[in-house]
C-alpha positions as a LaTeX table, in Angstrom:
\begin{tabular}{lrrr}
\hline
Residue & $x$ (\AA) & $y$ (\AA) & $z$ (\AA) \\
\hline
Met1 & 143.35 & $-5.97$ & 109.95 \\
Ser2 & 146.48 & $-7.44$ & 108.50 \\
Gly3 & 147.38 & $-5.64$ & 105.22 \\
Gly4 & 144.93 & $-2.88$ & 105.75 \\
Pro5 & 145.55 & 0.85 & 106.18 \\
Thr6 & 147.55 & 2.37 & 109.05 \\
Ile7 & 145.24 & 4.38 & 111.23 \\
Arg8 & 146.43 & 7.18 & 113.53 \\
Met9 & 144.26 & 9.31 & 115.76 \\
Asn10 & 144.56 & 12.65 & 117.44 \\
Leu11 & 141.69 & 12.98 & 119.82 \\
Asp12 & 142.35 & 16.63 & 120.80 \\
Gly13 & 143.80 & 18.96 & 118.21 \\
Ser14 & 144.20 & 21.72 & 120.85 \\
Ala15 & 146.51 & 19.69 & 123.10 \\
Ala16 & 150.39 & 19.73 & 123.39 \\
Trp17 & 152.30 & 16.47 & 124.02 \\
Lys18 & 155.79 & 15.50 & 124.93 \\
Gly19 & 157.29 & 19.01 & 124.65 \\
Lys20 & 155.60 & 19.68 & 121.31 \\
Ser21 & 153.08 & 22.42 & 120.85 \\
Ala22 & 149.60 & 21.74 & 119.35 \\
Asp23 & 150.56 & 23.52 & 116.18 \\
Glu24 & 153.76 & 21.39 & 115.74 \\
Leu25 & 151.79 & 18.14 & 116.32 \\
Leu26 & 149.17 & 19.28 & 113.81 \\
Asp27 & 151.88 & 20.21 & 111.21 \\
Glu28 & 153.37 & 16.72 & 111.55 \\
Phe29 & 149.94 & 14.90 & 111.69 \\
Leu30 & 148.48 & 16.53 & 108.59 \\
Gly31 & 151.82 & 16.83 & 106.71 \\
Pro32 & 151.22 & 13.81 & 104.42 \\
Phe33 & 147.97 & 15.40 & 103.20 \\
Gln34 & 149.07 & 19.02 & 102.52 \\
Gln35 & 149.48 & 18.78 & 98.74 \\
Glu36 & 147.23 & 15.81 & 97.63 \\
Ala37 & 145.90 & 12.43 & 98.79 \\
Pro38 & 148.95 & 10.47 & 100.09 \\
Phe39 & 150.40 & 7.45 & 98.26 \\
Gln40 & 150.82 & 5.56 & 101.48 \\
Asp41 & 147.84 & 3.50 & 102.73 \\
Ile42 & 147.09 & 5.58 & 105.74 \\
Val43 & 144.08 & 7.22 & 107.49 \\
His44 & 144.50 & 10.10 & 110.06 \\
Leu45 & 141.53 & 10.85 & 112.30 \\
Leu46 & 141.61 & 14.40 & 113.99 \\
Ala47 & 139.17 & 15.61 & 116.55 \\
Ile48 & 139.32 & 19.44 & 116.84 \\
Asn49 & 137.12 & 22.45 & 117.54 \\
Asp50 & 136.36 & 24.54 & 114.47 \\
Gly51 & 137.87 & 27.70 & 115.95 \\
Arg52 & 141.07 & 25.87 & 116.83 \\
Leu53 & 141.27 & 24.35 & 113.31 \\
Leu54 & 140.76 & 27.81 & 111.79 \\
Glu55 & 143.57 & 29.21 & 113.92 \\
Trp56 & 145.89 & 26.51 & 112.82 \\
Ile57 & 145.01 & 27.02 & 109.15 \\
Glu58 & 145.80 & 30.76 & 109.37 \\
Gly59 & 149.02 & 30.07 & 111.29 \\
Tyr60 & 150.16 & 27.39 & 108.86 \\
Asp61 & 149.48 & 29.65 & 105.85 \\
Glu62 & 151.61 & 32.39 & 107.49 \\
Arg63 & 154.47 & 29.94 & 108.12 \\
His64 & 154.50 & 27.83 & 105.01 \\
Gly65 & 152.01 & 29.43 & 102.54 \\
Glu66 & 148.61 & 28.19 & 101.48 \\
Thr67 & 148.37 & 24.55 & 100.44 \\
Pro68 & 145.47 & 22.55 & 98.77 \\
Leu69 & 144.68 & 21.00 & 102.19 \\
Thr70 & 144.45 & 24.37 & 104.13 \\
Glu71 & 142.43 & 25.87 & 101.27 \\
Glu72 & 139.93 & 22.95 & 101.21 \\
Leu73 & 139.65 & 22.87 & 105.00 \\
Asp74 & 138.90 & 26.63 & 105.20 \\
Ser75 & 136.27 & 26.18 & 102.48 \\
Leu76 & 134.62 & 23.35 & 104.48 \\
Leu77 & 134.66 & 25.49 & 107.60 \\
Gln78 & 133.07 & 28.44 & 105.83 \\
Gln79 & 130.49 & 26.54 & 103.90 \\
Glu80 & 129.73 & 23.96 & 106.53 \\
Ala81 & 129.18 & 21.43 & 103.80 \\
Ala82 & 130.89 & 18.23 & 102.72 \\
Val83 & 133.10 & 18.44 & 99.60 \\
Gln84 & 132.38 & 15.58 & 97.22 \\
Glu85 & 135.06 & 13.44 & 95.57 \\
Ser86 & 137.74 & 14.44 & 98.16 \\
Phe87 & 140.22 & 12.47 & 100.16 \\
Ile88 & 139.05 & 14.54 & 103.13 \\
Arg89 & 135.96 & 13.42 & 105.18 \\
Phe90 & 134.83 & 16.45 & 107.08 \\
Ile91 & 132.15 & 15.95 & 109.79 \\
Ser92 & 130.85 & 18.97 & 111.70 \\
Leu93 & 129.41 & 17.76 & 115.01 \\
Asn94 & 127.77 & 21.19 & 115.46 \\
Gln95 & 125.23 & 19.98 & 112.90 \\
Arg96 & 124.40 & 16.78 & 114.65 \\
Ser97 & 121.35 & 16.16 & 116.79 \\
Leu98 & 121.59 & 14.01 & 119.99 \\
Val99 & 117.83 & 14.16 & 120.69 \\
Gly100 & 116.44 & 12.66 & 117.55 \\
Gly101 & 117.07 & 12.58 & 113.83 \\
Ile102 & 114.86 & 12.75 & 110.70 \\
Thr103 & 115.03 & 9.44 & 108.76 \\
Ser104 & 116.50 & 9.50 & 105.26 \\
Asn105 & 112.97 & 9.08 & 103.81 \\
Asn106 & 111.63 & 11.95 & 105.92 \\
Gln107 & 108.89 & 9.77 & 107.46 \\
Lys108 & 109.65 & 10.10 & 111.26 \\
Ile109 & 112.05 & 11.33 & 113.89 \\
Glu110 & 114.08 & 8.46 & 115.34 \\
Thr111 & 115.25 & 8.55 & 119.00 \\
Asp112 & 117.39 & 5.31 & 119.12 \\
Phe113 & 120.25 & 7.14 & 120.68 \\
Leu114 & 118.24 & 8.62 & 123.53 \\
His115 & 116.68 & 5.10 & 124.22 \\
Arg116 & 120.16 & 3.60 & 124.38 \\
Leu117 & 121.52 & 6.45 & 126.57 \\
Leu118 & 118.66 & 6.00 & 129.08 \\
Asp119 & 119.12 & 2.26 & 129.20 \\
Gln120 & 122.86 & 2.73 & 129.77 \\
Leu121 & 122.30 & 5.28 & 132.58 \\
Tyr122 & 120.20 & 2.62 & 134.32 \\
Gly123 & 122.96 & $-0.04$ & 134.04 \\
Gly124 & 122.62 & $-1.32$ & 130.47 \\
Pro125 & 122.82 & $-5.10$ & 130.41 \\
Asp126 & 123.45 & $-5.25$ & 134.20 \\
Ala127 & 120.40 & $-3.11$ & 135.05 \\
Glu128 & 118.46 & $-5.88$ & 136.64 \\
Lys129 & 121.29 & $-6.82$ & 138.88 \\
Val130 & 122.18 & $-3.21$ & 139.72 \\
Trp131 & 118.54 & $-2.46$ & 140.83 \\
Ser132 & 117.64 & $-5.73$ & 142.52 \\
Pro133 & 118.61 & $-4.48$ & 146.04 \\
Cys134 & 115.88 & $-1.81$ & 145.78 \\
Leu135 & 113.20 & $-4.50$ & 145.95 \\
Ser136 & 113.88 & $-5.02$ & 149.66 \\
Cys137 & 114.82 & $-1.46$ & 150.48 \\
Ser138 & 112.96 & 0.08 & 153.31 \\
Ala139 & 113.07 & 3.53 & 151.82 \\
Lys140 & 111.88 & 2.69 & 148.32 \\
Asp141 & 108.32 & 3.93 & 148.97 \\
Arg142 & 109.60 & 7.54 & 149.41 \\
Cys143 & 112.70 & 7.26 & 147.14 \\
Glu144 & 112.33 & 9.58 & 144.13 \\
Val145 & 115.17 & 7.74 & 142.29 \\
Tyr146 & 113.25 & 4.56 & 142.39 \\
Arg147 & 109.98 & 6.17 & 141.46 \\
Ala148 & 111.67 & 7.51 & 138.25 \\
Ala149 & 113.29 & 4.21 & 137.56 \\
Arg150 & 109.90 & 2.42 & 137.43 \\
Val151 & 108.86 & 4.90 & 134.74 \\
Phe152 & 111.94 & 5.44 & 132.68 \\
Gly153 & 113.97 & 2.32 & 133.33 \\
Pro154 & 114.63 & $-0.47$ & 130.79 \\
Asp155 & 112.34 & $-3.50$ & 130.46 \\
Val156 & 114.40 & $-5.70$ & 132.69 \\
Leu157 & 113.92 & $-3.49$ & 135.79 \\
Pro158 & 111.69 & $-5.01$ & 138.52 \\
Glu159 & 108.36 & $-3.46$ & 139.60 \\
Arg160 & 108.16 & $-1.18$ & 136.51 \\
Met161 & 105.11 & 0.76 & 135.54 \\
Glu162 & 102.78 & $-0.46$ & 132.75 \\
Val163 & 104.40 & $-0.42$ & 129.32 \\
Asn164 & 102.01 & 2.20 & 127.87 \\
Ile165 & 102.87 & 4.68 & 130.65 \\
Arg166 & 106.60 & 4.05 & 130.32 \\
Ser167 & 106.63 & 4.47 & 126.50 \\
Arg168 & 104.44 & 7.65 & 126.90 \\
Ala169 & 106.82 & 9.07 & 129.59 \\
Arg170 & 109.90 & 8.48 & 127.49 \\
Glu171 & 108.26 & 9.96 & 124.42 \\
Arg172 & 107.27 & 13.08 & 126.42 \\
Leu173 & 110.81 & 13.44 & 127.81 \\
Phe174 & 112.26 & 13.19 & 124.29 \\
Gln175 & 109.83 & 15.71 & 123.00 \\
Ala176 & 110.85 & 18.15 & 125.71 \\
Leu177 & 114.56 & 17.67 & 124.86 \\
Gln178 & 113.78 & 18.09 & 121.13 \\
Ala179 & 112.03 & 21.38 & 121.92 \\
Val180 & 115.20 & 22.63 & 123.40 \\
His181 & 117.11 & 21.71 & 120.28 \\
Leu182 & 114.47 & 23.21 & 117.95 \\
Arg183 & 114.52 & 26.51 & 119.76 \\
Gly184 & 118.14 & 26.83 & 118.62 \\
Glu185 & 119.51 & 28.76 & 121.61 \\
Thr186 & 121.40 & 25.88 & 123.08 \\
His187 & 123.78 & 23.37 & 121.29 \\
Ile188 & 123.10 & 20.09 & 123.21 \\
Thr189 & 126.47 & 18.31 & 123.69 \\
Val190 & 126.73 & 14.72 & 125.11 \\
Arg191 & 127.99 & 16.21 & 128.38 \\
Glu192 & 125.04 & 18.61 & 128.73 \\
Leu193 & 122.58 & 15.95 & 127.74 \\
Arg194 & 123.95 & 13.35 & 130.16 \\
Ala195 & 124.08 & 15.90 & 133.03 \\
Ala196 & 120.47 & 16.97 & 132.40 \\
Leu197 & 119.19 & 13.37 & 132.26 \\
Val198 & 121.06 & 12.37 & 135.38 \\
Tyr199 & 119.56 & 15.39 & 137.24 \\
Val200 & 116.00 & 14.57 & 136.01 \\
Leu201 & 116.14 & 10.82 & 136.59 \\
Phe202 & 118.28 & 10.62 & 139.76 \\
Gly203 & 118.23 & 13.96 & 141.45 \\
Ile204 & 120.87 & 15.11 & 143.92 \\
His205 & 120.19 & 12.83 & 146.87 \\
Tyr206 & 121.94 & 9.50 & 147.67 \\
Cys207 & 120.43 & 6.34 & 149.13 \\
Asp208 & 121.89 & 7.31 & 152.58 \\
Asp209 & 119.92 & 10.58 & 152.47 \\
Tyr210 & 116.59 & 8.65 & 152.01 \\
His211 & 117.45 & 6.19 & 154.75 \\
Ala212 & 118.54 & 9.03 & 157.14 \\
Gly213 & 115.50 & 11.14 & 156.38 \\
Thr214 & 117.57 & 14.05 & 155.10 \\
Asp215 & 115.88 & 14.19 & 151.84 \\
Glu216 & 113.27 & 16.78 & 152.68 \\
Gln217 & 114.05 & 18.89 & 149.65 \\
Ser218 & 114.01 & 15.94 & 147.20 \\
Leu219 & 111.61 & 16.63 & 144.30 \\
Pro220 & 109.89 & 14.02 & 141.97 \\
Tyr221 & 111.26 & 13.72 & 138.57 \\
Trp222 & 108.51 & 15.72 & 136.89 \\
Asp223 & 109.35 & 18.76 & 139.03 \\
Arg224 & 113.07 & 18.27 & 138.48 \\
Ala225 & 112.46 & 18.26 & 134.79 \\
Phe226 & 110.67 & 21.63 & 134.55 \\
Ala227 & 110.60 & 23.59 & 137.81 \\
Ala228 & 112.97 & 26.59 & 137.27 \\
Asp229 & 113.55 & 26.80 & 141.16 \\
Ser230 & 114.42 & 23.11 & 141.73 \\
Pro231 & 117.52 & 22.72 & 144.11 \\
Ala232 & 120.94 & 22.63 & 142.50 \\
Arg233 & 119.51 & 23.22 & 139.00 \\
Gln234 & 122.26 & 24.16 & 136.55 \\
Gly235 & 123.23 & 23.88 & 132.90 \\
Glu236 & 121.89 & 25.18 & 129.56 \\
Val237 & 119.59 & 22.25 & 128.87 \\
Leu238 & 117.82 & 22.48 & 132.23 \\
Arg239 & 117.46 & 26.18 & 131.94 \\
Glu240 & 115.80 & 25.77 & 128.55 \\
Leu241 & 113.50 & 23.03 & 129.79 \\
Ala242 & 111.98 & 25.38 & 132.30 \\
Arg243 & 110.62 & 27.47 & 129.37 \\
Phe244 & 108.56 & 24.54 & 128.27 \\
Asp245 & 107.10 & 23.81 & 131.71 \\
Pro246 & 103.54 & 22.38 & 131.12 \\
Ala247 & 102.52 & 24.16 & 134.31 \\
Leu248 & 102.84 & 27.47 & 132.49 \\
Glu249 & 99.68 & 26.56 & 130.40 \\
Ser250 & 96.18 & 25.90 & 131.61 \\
His251 & 93.16 & 23.94 & 130.50 \\
Pro252 & 89.86 & 24.30 & 132.42 \\
Gln253 & 88.70 & 20.63 & 132.14 \\
Ile254 & 92.10 & 19.09 & 132.81 \\
Asp255 & 92.91 & 21.41 & 135.66 \\
Arg256 & 89.45 & 20.92 & 137.22 \\
Tyr257 & 89.87 & 17.17 & 137.04 \\
Leu258 & 93.39 & 17.25 & 138.60 \\
Leu259 & 92.04 & 19.43 & 141.52 \\
Ser260 & 89.00 & 17.26 & 142.18 \\
Gln261 & 88.85 & 14.42 & 144.66 \\
Pro262 & 88.86 & 10.84 & 143.51 \\
Val263 & 85.44 & 9.05 & 143.20 \\
Ile264 & 85.40 & 5.47 & 144.40 \\
Asp265 & 82.78 & 4.35 & 141.81 \\
Gly266 & 83.80 & 6.79 & 139.13 \\
Ser267 & 83.77 & 5.59 & 135.50 \\
Arg268 & 86.99 & 7.41 & 134.69 \\
Ser269 & 90.23 & 5.61 & 135.53 \\
Thr270 & 92.56 & 8.63 & 134.59 \\
Pro271 & 94.72 & 9.09 & 137.69 \\
Arg272 & 94.35 & 12.07 & 139.94 \\
Tyr273 & 97.21 & 13.22 & 142.21 \\
Pro274 & 95.76 & 14.43 & 145.58 \\
Gly275 & 98.15 & 16.35 & 147.64 \\
Leu276 & 100.10 & 17.78 & 144.67 \\
Pro277 & 99.90 & 21.46 & 143.81 \\
Leu278 & 98.25 & 22.02 & 140.44 \\
Glu279 & 101.52 & 22.90 & 138.71 \\
Ser280 & 103.21 & 19.74 & 140.01 \\
Ala281 & 100.16 & 17.60 & 139.05 \\
Arg282 & 100.13 & 19.08 & 135.45 \\
Arg283 & 103.82 & 18.10 & 135.09 \\
Arg284 & 103.13 & 14.60 & 136.30 \\
Ala285 & 100.14 & 14.19 & 134.07 \\
Phe286 & 102.20 & 15.42 & 131.13 \\
Phe287 & 104.53 & 12.44 & 131.53 \\
Glu288 & 102.16 & 9.76 & 132.86 \\
Trp289 & 98.76 & 10.34 & 131.25 \\
Thr290 & 98.25 & 8.18 & 128.15 \\
Glu291 & 96.09 & 9.11 & 125.24 \\
Ser292 & 93.23 & 7.05 & 126.60 \\
Asp293 & 93.59 & 8.89 & 129.96 \\
Leu294 & 93.20 & 12.26 & 128.12 \\
Lys295 & 90.19 & 10.92 & 126.14 \\
Gln296 & 88.43 & 10.13 & 129.35 \\
Val297 & 88.90 & 13.65 & 130.71 \\
Leu298 & 87.98 & 15.29 & 127.35 \\
Pro299 & 85.34 & 12.83 & 126.16 \\
Asp300 & 83.07 & 15.08 & 124.10 \\
Thr301 & 85.12 & 18.14 & 123.35 \\
Gly302 & 86.69 & 16.85 & 120.18 \\
Glu303 & 90.06 & 18.25 & 121.36 \\
Ser304 & 93.36 & 16.65 & 120.40 \\
Thr305 & 94.90 & 14.31 & 122.93 \\
Glu306 & 97.72 & 16.83 & 122.87 \\
Ala307 & 95.68 & 19.24 & 124.88 \\
Leu308 & 98.08 & 18.64 & 127.83 \\
Asp309 & 101.36 & 19.59 & 126.25 \\
Leu310 & 104.58 & 21.60 & 126.71 \\
Ala311 & 104.17 & 25.32 & 127.08 \\
Arg312 & 103.53 & 26.58 & 123.62 \\
Gly313 & 103.71 & 22.94 & 122.57 \\
Ser314 & 101.35 & 23.07 & 119.64 \\
His315 & 103.60 & 25.49 & 117.76 \\
Ile316 & 106.77 & 23.55 & 118.59 \\
Arg317 & 105.08 & 20.28 & 117.44 \\
Arg318 & 104.09 & 21.98 & 114.11 \\
Phe319 & 107.63 & 23.35 & 113.77 \\
Arg320 & 109.10 & 19.89 & 114.37 \\
Arg321 & 106.71 & 18.27 & 111.81 \\
Val322 & 107.43 & 20.50 & 108.79 \\
Pro323 & 110.20 & 18.22 & 107.28 \\
Leu324 & 107.90 & 15.23 & 107.79 \\
Ile325 & 104.87 & 16.69 & 105.93 \\
Ser326 & 104.31 & 14.94 & 102.64 \\
Gly327 & 101.02 & 16.65 & 101.70 \\
Thr328 & 101.19 & 19.95 & 99.99 \\
Glu329 & 97.87 & 21.02 & 101.43 \\
Glu330 & 99.06 & 21.03 & 105.10 \\
Leu331 & 102.29 & 22.80 & 104.22 \\
Ala332 & 100.49 & 25.39 & 102.15 \\
Asp333 & 98.18 & 26.03 & 105.18 \\
Ile334 & 101.12 & 26.67 & 107.48 \\
Thr335 & 102.73 & 28.94 & 104.87 \\
Arg336 & 99.47 & 30.89 & 104.54 \\
Arg337 & 99.28 & 31.35 & 108.32 \\
Leu338 & 102.86 & 32.54 & 108.57 \\
Cys339 & 102.15 & 35.07 & 105.78 \\
Ala340 & 99.09 & 36.25 & 107.57 \\
Gly341 & 101.20 & 36.77 & 110.68 \\
Ile342 & 103.59 & 38.96 & 108.67 \\
Ser343 & 100.69 & 40.95 & 107.28 \\
Arg344 & 99.51 & 41.67 & 110.77 \\
Leu345 & 102.84 & 42.98 & 112.00 \\
Glu346 & 101.51 & 46.41 & 110.88 \\
Asp347 & 98.05 & 47.85 & 111.14 \\
Leu348 & 96.02 & 47.41 & 108.00 \\
Pro349 & 92.34 & 48.00 & 107.47 \\
Pro350 & 90.15 & 44.88 & 107.67 \\
Lys351 & 89.24 & 45.29 & 103.91 \\
Ala352 & 92.90 & 44.51 & 103.05 \\
Phe353 & 92.45 & 40.97 & 104.49 \\
Glu354 & 89.23 & 40.22 & 102.57 \\
Arg355 & 91.08 & 39.74 & 99.34 \\
Ala356 & 92.03 & 36.01 & 98.96 \\
Gly357 & 95.15 & 34.59 & 97.35 \\
Val358 & 97.29 & 37.61 & 98.28 \\
Val359 & 99.63 & 38.73 & 101.13 \\
Pro360 & 99.13 & 42.46 & 102.02 \\
Leu361 & 102.31 & 44.20 & 103.24 \\
Arg362 & 101.92 & 47.66 & 104.64 \\
Ile363 & 104.09 & 50.61 & 103.44 \\
Thr364 & 104.84 & 53.00 & 106.30 \\
Pro365 & 105.09 & 56.60 & 104.97 \\
Arg366 & 107.70 & 59.02 & 106.34 \\
Thr367 & 104.97 & 61.39 & 107.50 \\
Pro368 & 102.05 & 59.78 & 109.35 \\
Thr369 & 98.77 & 59.91 & 107.38 \\
Glu370 & 95.16 & 58.64 & 107.91 \\
Thr371 & 95.41 & 56.77 & 104.58 \\
Ala372 & 96.80 & 53.24 & 104.70 \\
Phe373 & 99.06 & 52.21 & 101.85 \\
Trp374 & 100.16 & 48.58 & 101.11 \\
Val375 & 101.12 & 46.15 & 98.34 \\
Glu376 & 99.89 & 42.68 & 97.61 \\
Lys377 & 102.12 & 39.67 & 96.99 \\
Pro378 & 100.77 & 36.49 & 95.43 \\
Leu379 & 100.40 & 33.83 & 98.19 \\
Glu380 & 101.38 & 31.16 & 95.64 \\
Asn381 & 104.84 & 32.69 & 95.34 \\
Phe382 & 105.63 & 31.69 & 98.99 \\
Arg383 & 106.87 & 28.32 & 100.11 \\
Leu384 & 108.27 & 26.84 & 103.34 \\
Asp385 & 111.34 & 24.67 & 103.41 \\
Pro386 & 113.21 & 23.09 & 106.38 \\
Val387 & 116.85 & 24.07 & 106.76 \\
Leu388 & 118.59 & 20.74 & 107.32 \\
Pro389 & 122.38 & 20.08 & 107.55 \\
Pro390 & 123.79 & 17.93 & 104.69 \\
Glu391 & 122.93 & 14.26 & 105.16 \\
Thr392 & 125.97 & 12.49 & 106.60 \\
Glu393 & 126.16 & 8.87 & 107.38 \\
Gly394 & 126.16 & 8.18 & 111.11 \\
Ile395 & 125.16 & 11.67 & 112.04 \\
Glu396 & 121.53 & 12.35 & 113.10 \\
Arg397 & 120.14 & 15.65 & 111.96 \\
Leu398 & 117.18 & 17.75 & 113.14 \\
His399 & 116.40 & 21.18 & 111.95 \\
Arg400 & 116.59 & 24.41 & 113.95 \\
Gln401 & 115.25 & 26.76 & 111.34 \\
Leu402 & 112.74 & 26.93 & 108.52 \\
Ala403 & 113.08 & 29.07 & 105.47 \\
Leu404 & 110.12 & 31.12 & 104.24 \\
Ile405 & 110.98 & 31.75 & 100.55 \\
Tyr406 & 109.39 & 34.25 & 98.20 \\
Arg407 & 109.85 & 33.93 & 94.46 \\
Tyr408 & 110.10 & 37.16 & 92.52 \\
Arg409 & 108.56 & 37.56 & 89.10 \\
Asp410 & 112.01 & 37.50 & 87.54 \\
Gly411 & 112.67 & 34.06 & 89.12 \\
Asn412 & 115.01 & 35.32 & 91.86 \\
Glu413 & 114.28 & 34.40 & 95.47 \\
Glu414 & 114.22 & 36.05 & 98.90 \\
Arg415 & 114.64 & 33.93 & 102.11 \\
Leu416 & 113.55 & 34.60 & 105.58 \\
Leu417 & 115.02 & 32.20 & 108.18 \\
Leu418 & 112.48 & 31.31 & 110.90 \\
Gly419 & 113.58 & 30.01 & 114.26 \\
Ala420 & 111.03 & 28.30 & 116.62 \\
Glu421 & 110.45 & 31.66 & 118.44 \\
Leu422 & 109.61 & 33.68 & 115.36 \\
Phe423 & 107.60 & 30.83 & 113.87 \\
Gln424 & 105.46 & 30.73 & 116.95 \\
Leu425 & 105.05 & 34.56 & 117.10 \\
Leu426 & 103.90 & 34.74 & 113.50 \\
Leu427 & 101.33 & 31.99 & 114.04 \\
Glu428 & 100.01 & 33.78 & 117.13 \\
Leu429 & 99.77 & 37.06 & 115.15 \\
Ala430 & 97.80 & 35.19 & 112.46 \\
Asp431 & 95.44 & 33.96 & 115.25 \\
Gly432 & 94.80 & 37.53 & 116.41 \\
Tyr433 & 97.35 & 37.99 & 119.22 \\
Gln434 & 98.89 & 41.42 & 119.62 \\
Leu435 & 102.47 & 42.23 & 120.45 \\
Gly436 & 104.18 & 45.00 & 122.36 \\
Asp437 & 107.08 & 47.10 & 121.04 \\
Val438 & 109.50 & 44.83 & 119.29 \\
Ser439 & 111.29 & 47.47 & 117.16 \\
Thr440 & 114.61 & 46.80 & 118.75 \\
Asp441 & 114.49 & 42.99 & 118.55 \\
Asp442 & 117.04 & 41.59 & 116.10 \\
Thr443 & 114.64 & 38.92 & 114.98 \\
Phe444 & 112.09 & 41.49 & 113.83 \\
Ala445 & 114.81 & 43.60 & 112.31 \\
His446 & 115.56 & 40.65 & 109.86 \\
Leu447 & 111.81 & 40.25 & 109.29 \\
Ser448 & 111.52 & 44.04 & 108.55 \\
Ile449 & 114.34 & 43.83 & 105.90 \\
Phe450 & 112.63 & 40.79 & 104.30 \\
Val451 & 109.34 & 42.75 & 104.02 \\
Gln452 & 111.03 & 45.88 & 102.70 \\
Arg453 & 112.71 & 43.88 & 99.92 \\
Leu454 & 109.42 & 42.38 & 98.88 \\
Val455 & 107.76 & 45.71 & 98.87 \\
Arg456 & 110.34 & 47.15 & 96.39 \\
Glu457 & 109.14 & 44.74 & 93.75 \\
Asp458 & 105.94 & 46.73 & 93.32 \\
Glu459 & 107.28 & 50.30 & 93.35 \\
Arg460 & 104.97 & 51.45 & 90.52 \\
Glu461 & 101.74 & 50.24 & 92.10 \\
Leu462 & 100.08 & 50.03 & 95.60 \\
Leu463 & 96.68 & 49.95 & 97.24 \\
Ala464 & 95.20 & 52.51 & 99.51 \\
Trp465 & 92.31 & 52.93 & 101.97 \\
Asn466 & 91.02 & 56.03 & 103.75 \\
Pro467 & 88.61 & 56.07 & 106.74 \\
Met468 & 86.50 & 58.76 & 105.03 \\
Gln469 & 85.37 & 56.02 & 102.56 \\
Asp470 & 85.88 & 52.93 & 104.62 \\
Glu471 & 84.10 & 50.54 & 102.23 \\
Gln472 & 86.25 & 51.34 & 99.24 \\
Leu473 & 89.77 & 50.38 & 98.25 \\
Tyr474 & 91.84 & 52.21 & 95.61 \\
Arg475 & 94.74 & 51.19 & 93.40 \\
Val476 & 97.48 & 53.88 & 93.00 \\
Ala477 & 99.60 & 53.23 & 89.96 \\
Ala478 & 102.18 & 55.00 & 87.79 \\
Val479 & 100.93 & 54.39 & 84.18 \\
Ile480 & 103.00 & 55.07 & 81.02 \\
His481 & 101.14 & 56.80 & 78.20 \\
Asp482 & 102.15 & 57.61 & 74.66 \\
Thr483 & 101.29 & 61.23 & 73.84 \\
Pro484 & 101.97 & 63.51 & 70.91 \\
Glu485 & 104.54 & 65.13 & 73.12 \\
Gly486 & 106.23 & 61.76 & 73.85 \\
Val487 & 106.06 & 59.15 & 76.51 \\
Arg488 & 104.53 & 60.46 & 79.76 \\
Gln489 & 104.17 & 58.89 & 83.15 \\
Lys490 & 100.85 & 59.60 & 84.91 \\
Leu491 & 99.69 & 58.76 & 88.40 \\
Glu492 & 96.27 & 57.10 & 88.33 \\
Ile493 & 93.97 & 56.41 & 91.23 \\
Ser494 & 91.11 & 53.92 & 90.57 \\
Pro495 & 88.61 & 52.18 & 92.81 \\
Ile496 & 88.87 & 48.40 & 93.06 \\
Ser497 & 86.72 & 45.68 & 94.53 \\
Ala498 & 87.06 & 45.02 & 98.18 \\
Glu499 & 85.32 & 41.71 & 97.85 \\
Val500 & 86.95 & 38.37 & 98.13 \\
Ile501 & 88.73 & 37.49 & 94.91 \\
Ser502 & 89.86 & 34.17 & 93.56 \\
\hline
\end{tabular}
C-alpha cells in the first residue's frame, strides 16, 4: 500500500546468504529493534527455530552485550507466552494445532484447516476437471485411490458416496489425527500431516500400476490409515495412528455382524464386508458406518453409537472434551474418577473407599507391616483444568495436557500434569484394572511426587486398618495437651466409623 509501512521478511533465520553468515544477517535484520521500537515505519518478519533463535541471542549478548530486544526475546522463549504492550509479536508455532482448534467460546473443536487441506489435495477448485478422466477408466473398480476419493473427496467430485457417509468418514479421520495430537508424543508439522494424508488417501501405487495389474499389494485406505505393517509406511504420524487402530478393540455384537453373511430380506441395511478379515472390516466400518448403521446393529443394548471407536477411544474422547465441558457436574465426575485412580495405585483396604467425599492416599512405611496407613484429602479440594496455550489470533490451539490441581488448606496449590496416557491409566484404575510394575516409569515418578507432597499436609494425623479387626478403622493423631508440667504431645488411637459419610 502506498504510504504504508515497509515490510521485510527473512523466511529462514538459520540460512546464510550472499557471503554473509546467518548471525550477520540476523544482526543486521534485527538491528533497528535492539534498543526500542524503531522510529521508522517498518515491519520485519522473521521465521526461525527456537533453538537457533536462542543460539543467536546468546551469541549476540557475548559480542555486543545484552539489549532490551535480546532480553525480551529470551523471556518469550523461556515463558512461551506473548508479552503484552510490546512492539514484538512473538508466535510460537510449537503451540499451534493443525488438526483442529478449540473455538474462543470453548463450544466446539473446529477443523476448517483440515477440510481445506483435504479439498486442496484433491485438486481444490479444479477437482472436478482433475478427476473426470476416472469416470471412463477401465481400472476404476479396483483402484484404491478412486475408492478413497469417493469417500473423502470434495463435493464436486463425480460418483461420490452419500453425504452422510462422507461427512462421517472425514470426521473419523480428523478424530484419529486429533488423537495423535492429544497423546502429545508427536508434534504434527504441515509436512508430516500432508505426508500422512497423501499416504492414507492415495497410497503408493500409480494409475499405471492399476492398469498393468502390478498393484497386488495395494491396500484400501482404511488399512493404510491404521495397519502397522502396511507397505512403505513411514513417519511419526502414521506410526502413532497405528496405536489407535480400531482393530485392536472388540465388540461381540459388532464383530458377529461383520462376520455374518448378508441376508437378502434382512431388515438391517448396515453394510457388511464379505471377504474382508475382521480387523480390516472393523477399520472400514469405523470410517463408513453412520450413527444410524450402528443403532441398527445395537438396537436394544442402550450402548453409545461410539461403541465402534478408536482403540481406547472413549478415554481419548473424554480427554478431548474437557475444555468444552460447561457443566460442573460432568467435570466433577471426571475429577472424582481420576482421584479414585490415584487412590488405587497402592493397595488399600476396601473400608478406605467406603468413606465418601474424601480421597484416600496410602502411606508406605519403611518396614512392611500388616497394618495399612493412609491419609484422606477432601475431594472438593481437587479440580481439573485444561492446559491451553495463550490465545493467539490466527493460531488454532488444542490441549495436550490437563492439570489436576489440589488446593491446600493454606490456599497454595499443587499441580499434576496429565497427558492422555496417564489420564487413561488413572480412569482404568478407577474402573478396577490392575497394572504391572511401573515403578521405573517417569510418568508415575511425577505422580508419586504429587502424592507424597499431598500426604505431607497431614503429618499429625492418619488413618489405619489391621486385618485382625477388618471391620474397624482407626484414627492415629498427635494431640497437644496442656498439663501441669507444660504442653505435651500425645499419640492417640481412636476408632472411627467405617460407614459412608457425607
